[in-house]
XYZ file of C-alpha atoms in Angstrom:
720
model
C 162.568 68.732 80.833
C 165.726 70.752 81.425
C 167.183 73.646 79.423
C 170.937 74.147 79.673
C 172.856 76.996 78.057
C 176.269 76.058 76.568
C 179.118 78.538 76.053
C 179.033 80.495 72.764
C 180.935 79.303 69.736
C 183.208 81.433 67.573
C 182.064 80.644 64.035
C 178.825 82.162 62.687
C 176.478 79.483 61.339
C 173.165 80.586 59.779
C 170.558 77.870 59.204
C 167.670 79.025 57.063
C 165.849 75.727 56.532
C 167.323 72.380 57.468
C 165.871 68.907 57.493
C 168.536 66.700 59.033
C 168.302 63.045 59.899
C 170.710 61.529 62.387
C 173.327 59.244 61.057
C 173.915 55.714 62.100
C 172.511 54.968 65.561
C 173.507 51.736 67.235
C 170.759 50.297 69.414
C 170.892 47.232 71.693
C 167.473 45.610 71.695
C 168.355 42.270 73.236
C 168.296 43.618 76.762
C 165.202 45.789 76.141
C 167.163 48.972 76.934
C 168.029 51.864 74.632
C 171.647 52.894 74.318
C 172.588 55.560 76.941
C 173.706 58.209 74.392
C 174.395 58.137 70.707
C 175.210 61.244 68.680
C 175.902 61.884 65.017
C 179.052 63.299 63.500
C 179.554 67.058 63.118
C 179.176 66.770 59.380
C 175.737 65.207 59.542
C 174.307 67.141 62.460
C 174.158 70.663 61.116
C 173.552 72.584 57.930
C 174.627 76.071 56.894
C 172.746 78.159 54.278
C 172.718 81.853 53.385
C 174.478 84.704 55.117
C 171.962 85.665 57.898
C 171.838 84.633 61.543
C 169.637 81.621 62.139
C 169.572 78.602 64.412
C 170.806 75.116 63.808
C 169.806 71.838 65.406
C 173.221 70.698 66.511
C 172.404 67.187 67.644
C 169.786 64.718 68.787
C 170.477 61.881 71.193
C 168.696 59.131 73.063
C 169.539 58.963 76.762
C 167.906 56.281 78.845
C 164.706 56.418 76.829
C 164.498 60.239 76.961
C 165.463 62.624 74.180
C 168.347 65.141 74.279
C 168.455 68.084 71.840
C 171.144 70.732 71.214
C 170.111 74.074 69.588
C 172.835 76.494 68.392
C 172.602 80.247 67.626
C 175.472 81.397 65.430
C 174.196 84.952 65.112
C 174.961 88.258 66.798
C 171.531 88.602 68.495
C 169.426 86.509 70.844
C 166.831 84.495 68.946
C 163.406 83.652 70.370
C 161.962 80.393 69.077
C 158.355 81.159 68.130
C 157.384 77.527 67.552
C 159.165 74.421 68.868
C 157.379 71.082 68.673
C 158.628 67.539 69.356
C 156.603 64.441 68.589
C 156.759 60.710 67.836
C 155.444 59.308 64.590
C 154.028 55.806 64.635
C 152.585 54.399 61.449
C 152.714 57.942 60.027
C 150.466 59.225 62.894
C 151.644 61.984 65.272
C 151.575 60.943 68.937
C 152.583 62.399 72.327
C 153.478 65.913 71.115
C 155.554 68.151 73.419
C 155.460 71.954 72.908
C 158.370 74.018 74.274
C 157.646 77.205 72.283
C 158.870 80.565 73.514
C 162.423 79.731 74.618
C 165.282 82.098 73.720
C 168.689 80.931 72.369
C 171.433 83.443 73.277
C 173.654 84.917 70.606
C 176.651 82.705 69.707
C 175.452 80.110 72.166
C 173.909 76.669 72.432
C 170.919 75.501 74.454
C 170.596 71.860 75.507
C 167.076 70.542 76.028
C 167.397 67.410 78.125
C 165.210 64.652 79.485
C 162.233 65.039 77.150
C 159.912 62.193 78.342
C 158.695 60.726 75.075
C 158.742 57.034 76.133
C 160.728 55.989 73.073
C 160.413 52.494 71.676
C 161.952 50.538 68.864
C 160.729 51.668 65.527
C 159.731 55.142 66.732
C 160.640 58.106 64.643
C 161.167 61.311 66.610
C 160.648 64.675 64.890
C 161.916 68.054 66.075
C 160.442 71.098 64.324
C 161.508 74.705 64.997
C 160.106 77.919 63.459
C 161.908 81.263 63.983
C 160.348 84.720 63.930
C 161.341 85.139 60.290
C 159.304 82.080 59.393
C 162.105 79.657 58.503
C 161.666 76.026 59.440
C 164.163 73.483 60.719
C 163.471 69.819 61.322
C 165.510 66.868 62.562
C 164.386 63.319 63.120
C 165.700 60.322 65.043
C 164.735 56.795 64.023
C 165.009 54.263 66.800
C 166.275 51.521 64.517
C 169.660 49.767 64.285
C 170.623 51.939 61.351
C 169.325 55.311 60.129
C 170.522 57.496 57.289
C 170.781 61.276 57.681
C 169.100 63.456 55.032
C 169.193 67.222 54.401
C 166.610 69.404 52.611
C 167.680 73.076 52.092
C 165.082 75.928 52.024
C 164.903 78.839 49.577
C 167.911 81.103 49.928
C 165.900 84.440 49.851
C 162.539 85.254 51.589
C 159.780 86.877 49.457
C 159.393 90.752 49.650
C 156.604 92.323 51.890
C 153.545 93.969 50.312
C 152.351 97.146 52.166
C 148.737 97.387 53.474
C 145.942 99.289 51.703
C 144.175 101.907 53.967
C 140.435 102.555 53.581
C 137.428 103.423 55.830
C 133.769 104.409 55.806
C 131.524 106.327 58.289
C 127.860 106.504 59.312
C 125.703 108.606 59.162
C 126.894 109.894 55.817
C 125.441 113.391 56.503
C 126.027 113.926 60.226
C 124.831 116.855 62.344
C 126.611 118.462 65.251
C 126.838 116.221 68.312
C 125.816 113.156 66.296
C 127.838 110.049 67.204
C 129.654 109.077 63.984
C 130.749 105.442 63.600
C 134.033 105.096 61.660
C 134.599 101.615 60.166
C 138.043 100.363 59.080
C 138.037 98.784 55.588
C 141.852 98.441 55.271
C 143.489 95.208 53.962
C 146.973 93.547 53.835
C 147.558 91.009 51.050
C 150.477 89.141 52.662
C 150.005 89.662 56.384
C 147.897 91.412 58.984
C 147.312 95.032 59.991
C 148.515 95.560 63.554
C 147.830 99.275 64.260
C 145.469 102.102 63.273
C 145.939 105.836 63.790
C 142.940 108.112 63.197
C 143.135 111.913 62.989
C 139.621 113.431 63.109
C 140.655 116.894 61.906
C 139.770 118.640 65.194
C 142.983 117.843 67.134
C 141.432 114.593 68.371
C 142.909 111.149 67.554
C 142.206 107.472 68.207
C 144.057 104.157 67.901
C 140.912 102.005 67.902
C 140.213 99.996 64.772
C 136.587 101.188 64.589
C 136.223 104.339 66.719
C 133.278 106.709 67.240
C 133.524 110.491 67.308
C 131.238 113.554 67.442
C 131.675 117.224 66.544
C 130.133 120.051 68.605
C 130.603 122.581 65.771
C 129.319 122.408 62.216
C 132.214 122.430 59.688
C 134.008 120.295 57.083
C 136.657 118.081 58.694
C 139.460 116.070 56.976
C 139.683 112.571 58.437
C 143.021 110.724 58.128
C 143.608 106.981 58.723
C 147.132 105.480 58.820
C 147.472 101.680 59.091
C 150.613 99.581 59.785
C 151.054 95.861 58.958
C 152.990 93.154 60.820
C 156.141 93.905 58.780
C 156.069 97.633 59.620
C 154.727 98.839 56.270
C 152.146 101.717 56.390
C 149.489 103.351 54.228
C 147.363 106.529 54.746
C 144.006 107.675 53.361
C 142.112 110.983 53.864
C 138.407 111.774 53.449
C 136.377 114.952 54.104
C 133.314 114.831 56.422
C 130.838 117.731 56.418
C 129.073 118.199 59.803
C 125.780 120.099 59.491
C 124.258 122.617 61.957
C 121.236 121.509 64.062
C 118.400 123.975 63.957
C 116.992 125.352 67.225
C 113.718 124.024 68.679
C 110.978 126.607 69.230
C 108.536 126.212 72.141
C 105.801 128.840 72.404
C 104.332 127.200 75.529
C 100.604 127.768 76.059
C 97.765 127.595 75.432
C 97.190 131.009 76.995
C 94.125 132.856 78.214
C 93.387 136.310 79.505
C 90.955 139.132 79.540
C 90.388 141.987 77.144
C 92.693 144.878 77.939
C 94.846 142.877 80.355
C 98.476 141.992 79.632
C 99.000 138.304 78.854
C 102.569 137.054 79.319
C 103.963 134.775 76.591
C 106.892 132.544 77.550
C 109.333 131.072 75.018
C 111.920 129.978 77.584
C 111.254 126.338 76.708
C 112.964 126.869 73.327
C 116.536 125.578 72.985
C 119.393 125.034 70.508
C 121.026 121.575 70.744
C 124.388 122.747 69.372
C 124.563 126.445 70.156
C 122.547 129.382 71.407
C 119.277 131.042 70.438
C 119.903 134.684 69.604
C 116.369 135.918 68.864
C 112.720 135.189 69.719
C 110.099 136.784 67.446
C 106.368 136.651 68.269
C 103.327 137.119 66.042
C 100.275 137.583 68.298
C 97.722 136.879 65.557
C 96.073 140.315 65.757
C 98.506 142.067 63.336
C 100.863 142.950 66.191
C 104.265 141.435 66.946
C 106.756 141.325 69.772
C 110.191 140.008 70.634
C 112.066 138.525 73.548
C 112.261 135.218 75.343
C 109.218 136.353 77.346
C 106.924 139.189 76.341
C 103.501 140.581 77.208
C 100.607 141.669 75.027
C 97.074 142.993 75.667
C 94.246 142.287 73.208
C 91.564 144.854 72.508
C 88.938 142.355 71.367
C 87.789 139.021 72.770
C 88.256 135.822 70.762
C 90.706 133.020 69.983
C 94.056 133.865 68.370
C 96.959 131.842 66.941
C 100.334 132.948 68.293
C 103.538 132.086 66.378
C 107.056 132.045 67.835
C 110.118 132.034 65.541
C 113.560 131.430 67.071
C 116.960 131.889 65.376
C 120.250 130.368 66.574
C 123.849 131.623 66.322
C 124.332 129.693 63.050
C 121.244 131.290 61.460
C 119.160 128.144 61.942
C 115.456 128.843 62.547
C 112.396 127.030 63.882
C 108.784 128.038 64.558
C 106.077 126.904 66.966
C 102.450 127.955 67.302
C 100.029 128.058 70.215
C 96.640 129.602 70.957
C 95.308 132.296 73.247
C 91.723 132.788 74.326
C 90.875 136.406 75.088
C 87.916 136.561 77.414
C 85.382 139.317 78.048
C 84.957 139.771 81.830
C 81.570 139.243 83.496
C 79.326 142.101 84.620
C 78.050 142.456 88.217
C 75.812 144.955 90.039
C 75.247 145.328 93.813
C 71.487 145.494 94.453
C 71.345 145.670 98.287
C 72.406 147.709 100.125
C 73.105 150.295 97.493
C 73.312 153.412 99.649
C 71.370 155.263 102.336
C 70.104 152.248 104.271
C 70.613 151.478 107.985
C 71.415 147.831 108.604
C 70.847 145.886 111.806
C 71.536 142.322 112.902
C 72.005 139.739 110.158
C 71.303 141.216 106.699
C 71.101 139.594 103.241
C 73.497 141.241 100.757
C 72.535 140.754 97.081
C 73.891 141.299 93.548
C 73.149 140.320 89.946
C 75.863 139.086 87.536
C 76.157 137.897 83.910
C 78.839 136.900 81.378
C 78.478 137.582 77.642
C 80.884 134.865 76.486
C 80.800 132.344 79.297
C 79.346 131.530 82.697
C 79.528 133.282 86.054
C 80.837 130.728 88.556
C 81.344 132.825 91.700
C 80.339 136.157 93.235
C 82.255 137.297 96.330
C 81.091 140.106 98.634
C 83.220 142.506 100.705
C 82.551 145.458 103.020
C 84.675 148.516 103.794
C 84.405 151.599 105.995
C 86.875 153.613 103.893
C 86.614 152.220 100.332
C 90.267 151.178 100.479
C 90.539 148.259 102.870
C 88.011 145.540 102.107
C 86.893 142.734 104.414
C 85.472 139.446 103.162
C 81.811 138.710 103.922
C 81.131 135.496 101.958
C 80.665 134.056 98.433
C 77.825 132.526 96.421
C 77.961 130.322 93.322
C 74.362 130.407 92.098
C 72.003 133.129 90.962
C 70.433 135.044 92.611
C 73.711 135.858 94.314
C 73.123 136.438 98.024
C 75.135 136.177 101.269
C 74.345 136.825 104.938
C 76.269 139.590 106.697
C 76.260 139.753 110.504
C 76.404 143.499 111.151
C 76.601 142.820 114.901
C 80.336 142.370 114.430
C 81.023 145.884 113.094
C 80.990 149.354 114.615
C 77.927 151.541 114.903
C 78.026 155.188 113.814
C 80.177 154.325 110.790
C 79.327 154.370 107.084
C 80.048 151.366 104.881
C 80.287 150.277 101.235
C 79.622 146.862 99.684
C 81.704 145.479 96.793
C 80.816 142.415 94.696
C 83.376 140.662 92.449
C 82.071 138.220 89.813
C 84.310 135.532 88.289
C 83.592 133.621 85.069
C 84.521 130.099 83.979
C 87.832 131.302 82.510
C 88.888 133.247 85.575
C 87.996 136.707 84.299
C 86.528 139.024 86.918
C 84.296 142.042 87.016
C 83.314 144.101 90.074
C 80.828 146.672 91.314
C 80.562 148.823 94.444
C 77.371 150.075 96.073
C 76.427 153.499 94.735
C 76.539 155.199 98.136
C 77.337 154.480 101.774
C 74.982 153.008 104.335
C 75.111 152.723 108.148
C 74.830 149.996 110.815
C 73.025 150.232 114.154
C 73.068 147.511 116.839
C 72.669 147.848 120.607
C 75.947 147.496 122.471
C 77.097 144.223 123.950
C 76.726 143.775 127.724
C 78.260 140.953 129.795
C 76.493 139.428 132.795
C 77.737 136.453 134.875
C 74.620 134.444 135.581
C 75.914 131.771 137.928
C 78.904 129.813 139.203
C 78.568 126.051 139.633
C 81.017 123.766 141.448
C 81.203 120.005 141.682
C 81.574 118.749 144.385
C 80.508 121.254 147.062
C 82.733 119.752 149.784
C 86.449 119.714 149.002
C 89.496 118.900 151.070
C 92.797 120.624 151.410
C 95.051 119.283 148.627
C 92.213 118.229 146.290
C 92.945 118.614 142.554
C 90.993 118.603 139.301
C 87.785 120.169 140.647
C 85.451 121.452 137.900
C 83.914 124.925 138.162
C 81.676 126.438 135.448
C 80.623 130.031 134.783
C 77.562 130.928 132.670
C 77.771 134.369 131.012
C 75.125 136.100 128.902
C 75.433 138.962 126.400
C 72.331 141.098 126.812
C 73.081 143.397 123.856
C 72.868 142.860 120.077
C 76.516 143.350 119.156
C 79.108 140.630 119.665
C 81.297 140.666 122.784
C 84.908 139.546 122.256
C 86.338 138.022 125.474
C 89.712 139.387 126.617
C 89.981 138.307 130.293
C 88.382 135.702 132.540
C 89.033 134.309 136.057
C 87.508 133.049 139.349
C 87.633 134.600 142.832
C 87.509 132.789 146.207
C 86.389 134.546 149.418
C 86.296 133.468 153.087
C 84.816 135.467 155.924
C 88.392 136.414 156.700
C 88.897 137.910 153.217
C 90.097 137.009 149.718
C 91.730 133.552 149.669
C 92.159 133.233 145.877
C 95.863 132.556 146.410
C 94.885 129.190 147.954
C 93.738 127.994 144.503
C 95.302 127.256 141.146
C 92.740 127.928 138.404
C 93.178 126.770 134.783
C 90.611 127.917 132.169
C 89.687 125.286 129.594
C 91.423 125.847 126.235
C 88.061 125.211 124.548
C 86.356 128.150 126.274
C 84.517 130.534 123.893
C 86.383 133.614 122.683
C 83.236 135.565 121.872
C 79.578 135.778 122.895
C 76.931 136.504 120.294
C 74.368 139.127 121.205
C 71.361 137.698 123.028
C 73.064 134.368 123.858
C 74.688 132.662 126.843
C 78.025 130.845 126.868
C 79.471 128.494 129.502
C 83.101 128.778 130.573
C 84.851 125.879 132.328
C 87.761 125.903 134.811
C 89.852 123.259 136.565
C 90.733 124.114 140.193
C 93.426 122.696 142.523
C 93.210 123.363 146.299
C 96.404 124.162 148.212
C 97.391 121.845 151.079
C 97.247 124.754 153.519
C 94.078 126.327 152.085
C 91.717 128.132 154.454
C 89.105 125.714 155.796
C 85.429 126.465 156.088
C 82.872 128.078 153.816
C 84.337 129.602 150.620
C 82.329 131.757 148.189
C 83.293 131.312 144.509
C 82.639 134.170 142.121
C 84.002 135.255 138.763
C 85.251 138.069 136.573
C 84.883 138.484 132.794
C 86.033 141.255 130.483
C 85.603 141.842 126.759
C 85.251 144.307 123.895
C 81.924 145.565 122.540
C 81.930 145.118 118.741
C 79.455 147.982 118.275
C 81.526 150.606 120.122
C 84.965 149.014 120.565
C 84.612 149.827 124.297
C 85.700 147.539 127.164
C 82.854 145.790 129.004
C 83.026 143.571 132.119
C 81.220 141.947 135.064
C 82.717 140.854 138.407
C 79.746 139.493 140.335
C 77.645 136.484 139.478
C 73.913 136.649 139.922
C 74.280 133.336 141.743
C 77.792 132.628 143.020
C 78.518 129.199 144.439
C 79.962 128.070 147.769
C 81.860 125.083 149.006
C 83.183 123.869 152.328
C 86.923 123.278 152.462
C 87.485 120.387 154.854
C 90.653 119.882 156.855
C 92.961 117.128 155.604
C 96.639 116.373 156.154
C 98.476 113.292 154.861
C 101.800 114.512 156.355
C 103.351 114.703 152.864
C 103.861 118.477 152.870
C 105.934 119.088 155.979
C 104.508 120.304 159.265
C 101.802 122.235 157.353
C 100.912 124.441 160.357
C 101.043 121.756 163.077
C 102.859 122.712 166.305
C 104.476 120.428 168.909
C 105.234 120.765 172.652
C 107.253 118.585 175.039
C 107.748 118.126 178.796
C 111.540 118.049 178.483
C 114.250 118.790 175.921
C 113.491 115.501 174.223
C 110.837 116.627 171.706
C 109.395 113.315 170.603
C 106.600 114.394 168.191
C 108.197 114.568 164.689
C 107.642 113.457 161.089
C 109.088 110.050 160.182
C 109.242 107.627 157.281
C 109.651 104.590 159.539
C 105.952 103.774 159.509
C 103.115 105.407 157.559
C 99.573 104.669 156.460
C 99.632 106.346 153.041
C 102.515 107.476 150.903
C 105.827 108.018 152.743
C 105.367 109.995 156.002
C 103.491 110.105 159.327
C 103.675 111.892 162.719
C 105.570 109.827 165.331
C 105.846 110.120 169.108
C 109.136 108.406 169.892
C 112.865 108.521 169.270
C 113.994 108.206 165.643
C 116.292 105.256 164.894
C 115.871 103.997 168.489
C 112.151 103.329 168.036
C 111.168 103.812 171.662
C 109.748 106.710 173.649
C 111.966 106.050 176.669
C 114.032 109.061 177.782
C 115.593 107.570 180.890
C 113.665 107.013 184.092
C 111.762 110.240 183.584
C 108.173 110.982 182.786
C 107.694 112.556 179.339
C 104.708 113.833 177.493
C 104.097 115.913 174.350
C 101.357 117.436 172.216
C 100.722 117.811 168.460
C 98.320 120.701 167.696
C 96.574 121.511 164.388
C 95.809 124.838 162.768
C 92.389 126.411 163.298
C 89.644 124.523 161.450
C 86.543 126.511 160.462
C 83.192 124.867 161.259
C 81.277 128.143 161.479
C 79.193 127.773 158.328
C 75.470 127.571 158.995
C 75.202 125.071 156.149
C 77.169 122.403 158.033
C 74.902 119.753 159.555
C 77.471 117.221 160.815
C 81.224 116.955 161.402
C 83.580 113.986 161.959
C 87.246 113.750 162.967
C 89.036 110.801 161.355
C 92.674 109.708 161.602
C 94.777 106.586 161.144
C 96.954 105.340 164.043
C 99.516 102.667 164.936
C 100.869 102.244 168.484
C 102.882 100.109 170.851
C 102.814 101.383 174.457
C 103.505 100.052 177.912
C 101.154 97.428 179.258
C 99.518 98.166 182.580
C 101.718 97.648 185.643
C 99.874 98.628 188.791
C 99.024 102.299 188.489
C 101.438 103.017 185.607
C 99.115 103.764 182.685
C 100.818 105.353 179.615
C 98.106 106.976 177.533
C 97.225 108.519 174.142
C 94.543 111.220 174.023
C 92.825 113.579 171.535
C 91.499 116.975 172.651
C 89.423 119.690 170.957
C 89.350 123.429 171.663
C 86.831 126.052 170.543
C 88.654 129.050 172.011
C 92.002 128.882 170.256
C 93.560 126.523 172.807
C 92.661 128.396 175.967
C 90.841 125.304 177.184
C 90.609 121.723 175.964
C 88.039 118.941 175.969
C 89.175 115.340 175.682
C 87.290 113.477 172.943
C 89.354 110.233 172.634
C 91.682 108.154 174.853
C 93.696 104.904 174.628
C 96.006 103.569 177.345
C 97.750 100.413 178.527
C 94.531 98.463 178.403
C 94.450 98.955 174.610
C 97.618 97.504 173.102
C 97.619 97.538 169.288
C 100.343 97.159 166.654
C 98.377 97.629 163.402
C 97.200 100.588 161.338
C 93.524 101.284 161.868
C 91.157 104.212 161.508
C 89.754 106.103 164.508
C 86.472 108.032 163.987
C 85.127 110.704 166.388
C 81.853 112.605 165.982
C 82.481 116.312 166.564
C 79.109 117.605 165.354
C 78.621 119.177 168.755
C 81.311 121.716 167.917
C 79.707 123.004 164.675
C 79.505 126.791 164.637
C 83.045 127.196 166.011
C 86.605 127.439 164.832
C 88.166 124.345 166.368
C 91.720 123.151 167.086
C 92.642 119.447 167.348
C 95.403 118.226 169.708
C 97.050 114.772 169.902
C 98.601 114.177 173.366
C 100.897 111.404 174.682
C 101.766 110.979 178.407
C 103.994 108.320 180.030
C 102.615 109.244 183.527
C 105.965 108.212 185.068
C 109.454 107.185 183.931
C 109.060 103.443 184.326
C 108.570 100.748 181.718
C 108.794 103.102 178.710
C 110.876 100.887 176.455
C 108.159 100.620 173.739
C 107.979 101.971 170.180
C 105.328 104.661 170.642
C 102.478 106.240 168.634
C 102.106 107.032 164.861
C 99.371 109.311 163.427
C 98.640 109.741 159.676
C 95.892 110.968 157.301
C 93.909 113.327 159.564
C 90.451 114.367 158.254
C 87.662 116.663 159.440
C 84.654 115.688 157.301
C 81.486 117.795 157.128
C 78.047 117.411 155.611
C 75.758 120.215 154.447
C-alpha cells in the first residue's frame, strides 16, 4: 500500500469519536468490474466534535478493486496513530484484516493510504478503525452495494479523569543483619492504568529504578526506604518505611587442641577469629588454670600436668561478642638415665651405649644417643625405640687422647622429651690407621698404542683399628727410560670407597686410556693413596704396591693421528711418501708412495725411491716370547720389463738405523690392486729396540706411470 501526504488545511477539525458510513455509491456489476473511484460528499465524510485536536477520516473510495483512504489532522501537533485496522466483514465475520498501525499524520495535513489490496467483492462491507493515543475511536465503513446510507455515531465529549497510583512495598528478611541481601518487593497498584516507573531511595545515598530490587547494608543502622511510583498518565505516589539493620557478632576460633609439657610455653592462636561486618578489637583467653591472657596470639606455661579447657572471647567494634573453647593436654616429660659409659671408662672399637627411660603419664617411644668432646657440640650416634635402650658406637671414627660425654634424649608419645648426660667423661683408644697398597691388577696385560677403556684395580688394606678417610688416589706408569705417566689418562671410578675401616681391605677401580704415541715396551703400573687417620687426624699414605703389575705396550699406528713420529726420505725433491685420504684400509687415512691427485709415482724419466721409518719400538722385555709385524697394503706398480723391476721392501734395524736387514719384498712379479694384510715374524729381534722401515725403489726412470703403494694399520704384536 502507499502513504501519501497531502498539503495542510487551514481550518481546525477535531474528531473525538466518529462512525461514518459513506453515502450513495454507484456500482456497475454487469461488467464484473467495480467503479474506478467513488467518493462521498464533504458533509457526509467527516465529523467534528469537541474543541481538541483529533483526526478525521476524510473519505473512503474504491479504486479498481483496491481501497483508498484519506486521514486528516486538523490539530497543531503531529499525531501518531496507535491502532489502525482495516478489514472486510462477510456475514458478520471479520476477514482479511490489514494492520497499518504506527503511522504519523502531520499537523494540519492529510495522509492518503492508497491501493489497500482487500480483493473487494459485491456485498462486502469494509471497516476502517483508528485509535489515537488519547484512546478515542473513529470508524468508517464502505458497503459495496448499489446504494449505501452514511451514519454517524458521536463519542462522549469529555474523557474521564485519571486516578493516581497507590505506592506500597515489602522486604525480606524482616530483621536483616549487615551484609544480608534484602529483597524489596513492589506492592504498588493503579486503578485505571499501569505503573510505568519506580524510584527507590535506600537511605544510604543508593537508589534503584528496578521494580523489585535487592540491596545490602555494610553498617548496622536504621534506614528510611522511599519508593516513588509513576503511572502511564504521569501521576505519582510515594511511600516511606524504616528498616533496622542489625550488627553481626564476631566469630571466635580458639584453634587447637593444644599440647605441651609442664613448664614449657604453649602458644595459643586466635587468628582464625573474624568479624563478618567489622573488626575484632579484643581477644581474651581463660587458660582453665585460674590464669588469663589477651591478644590474638598468646603463650602460657602450666605448672601441673593434665587436661585443661581453654576459652577465647572476642569482641568486635560494635561491642558484639562470641566465645569458643578448646582443650590443652599438659604432659609430664619422660625420665632417662645413661647407664654406660657413665664416666672413667676407656672405650675401644665398637661399643654398646645404654640407657634406661620411663614416662609417668605416657609411653617412651624413642631414645636418641649423642657424643661430645666439649659438652657443647653434640654428634648423633643412633636411636632405639625399645627397652632396653641400646645403640652401637664405632669409636674407631673418633680421636684418641680425648675425653668424651654421652647424652641420651628420651621422647614420649606426646612429643615431650627428657635428657641425661653421663656423670663424667671417658676416653677412647684405638690403634692408628695405616694404608698399604697390596697389589695392582690390569686386564689385559698387552695393550696397544691408542687403546682406551682398560681396567686397572688397586687393593688397599688398613692395618690399624681406626678408620682411614681417603683424600687422594692415583696410578703411576714407569718404563726403563723413566716415568711415562703422561702417556696415560686415568679416571678413578666414581663408586670408589671414600674410607677404609680398620682391619679391612678395599678395592679401587680405574679406567685407563693409552696415548697414540705412548712409549712401547714393558711398563710397570703402581699406585699412590693418601688419607686421614681418624684416631690422630694425621695424614697417612702409601706409594708402592706390594705387587705392582706390568703390561707390554705394543706398537700400533692407524695413520689417524698425523705422522705420529714417522720420518720420510726421498732420492730427489719429489718426496712421495705422505698421508692421503685417497685410499685407506680403516677410517680415513693411510701412508701413500705416489703423487697426490695425479695418482702415479712417475717423476719424469728419473729413478726415484723413498723410505718411511717408524719410531723406536721396545722389544727388550724378558717376558716377551714372540713378536710379529703386521700391516695392510694396497699397490699398483710396474710390471716386469726386462731388468726393470720396481720394488717394495720392509727393513728392520736393531741399532737405531745404523744398519738394516730386509725382512719383506714385493716387486713387478707381484702385481696386486686390493687391500690385504702382510704378516712378518720378527721374534728373532726380541731383546732389542727395533725400527721398522718401508722402502720403495723404481730402479730406473722407465715405465713408472702406475699408482704406487699404500700402507695402513701397522702393528707389532707380542706374546708373553
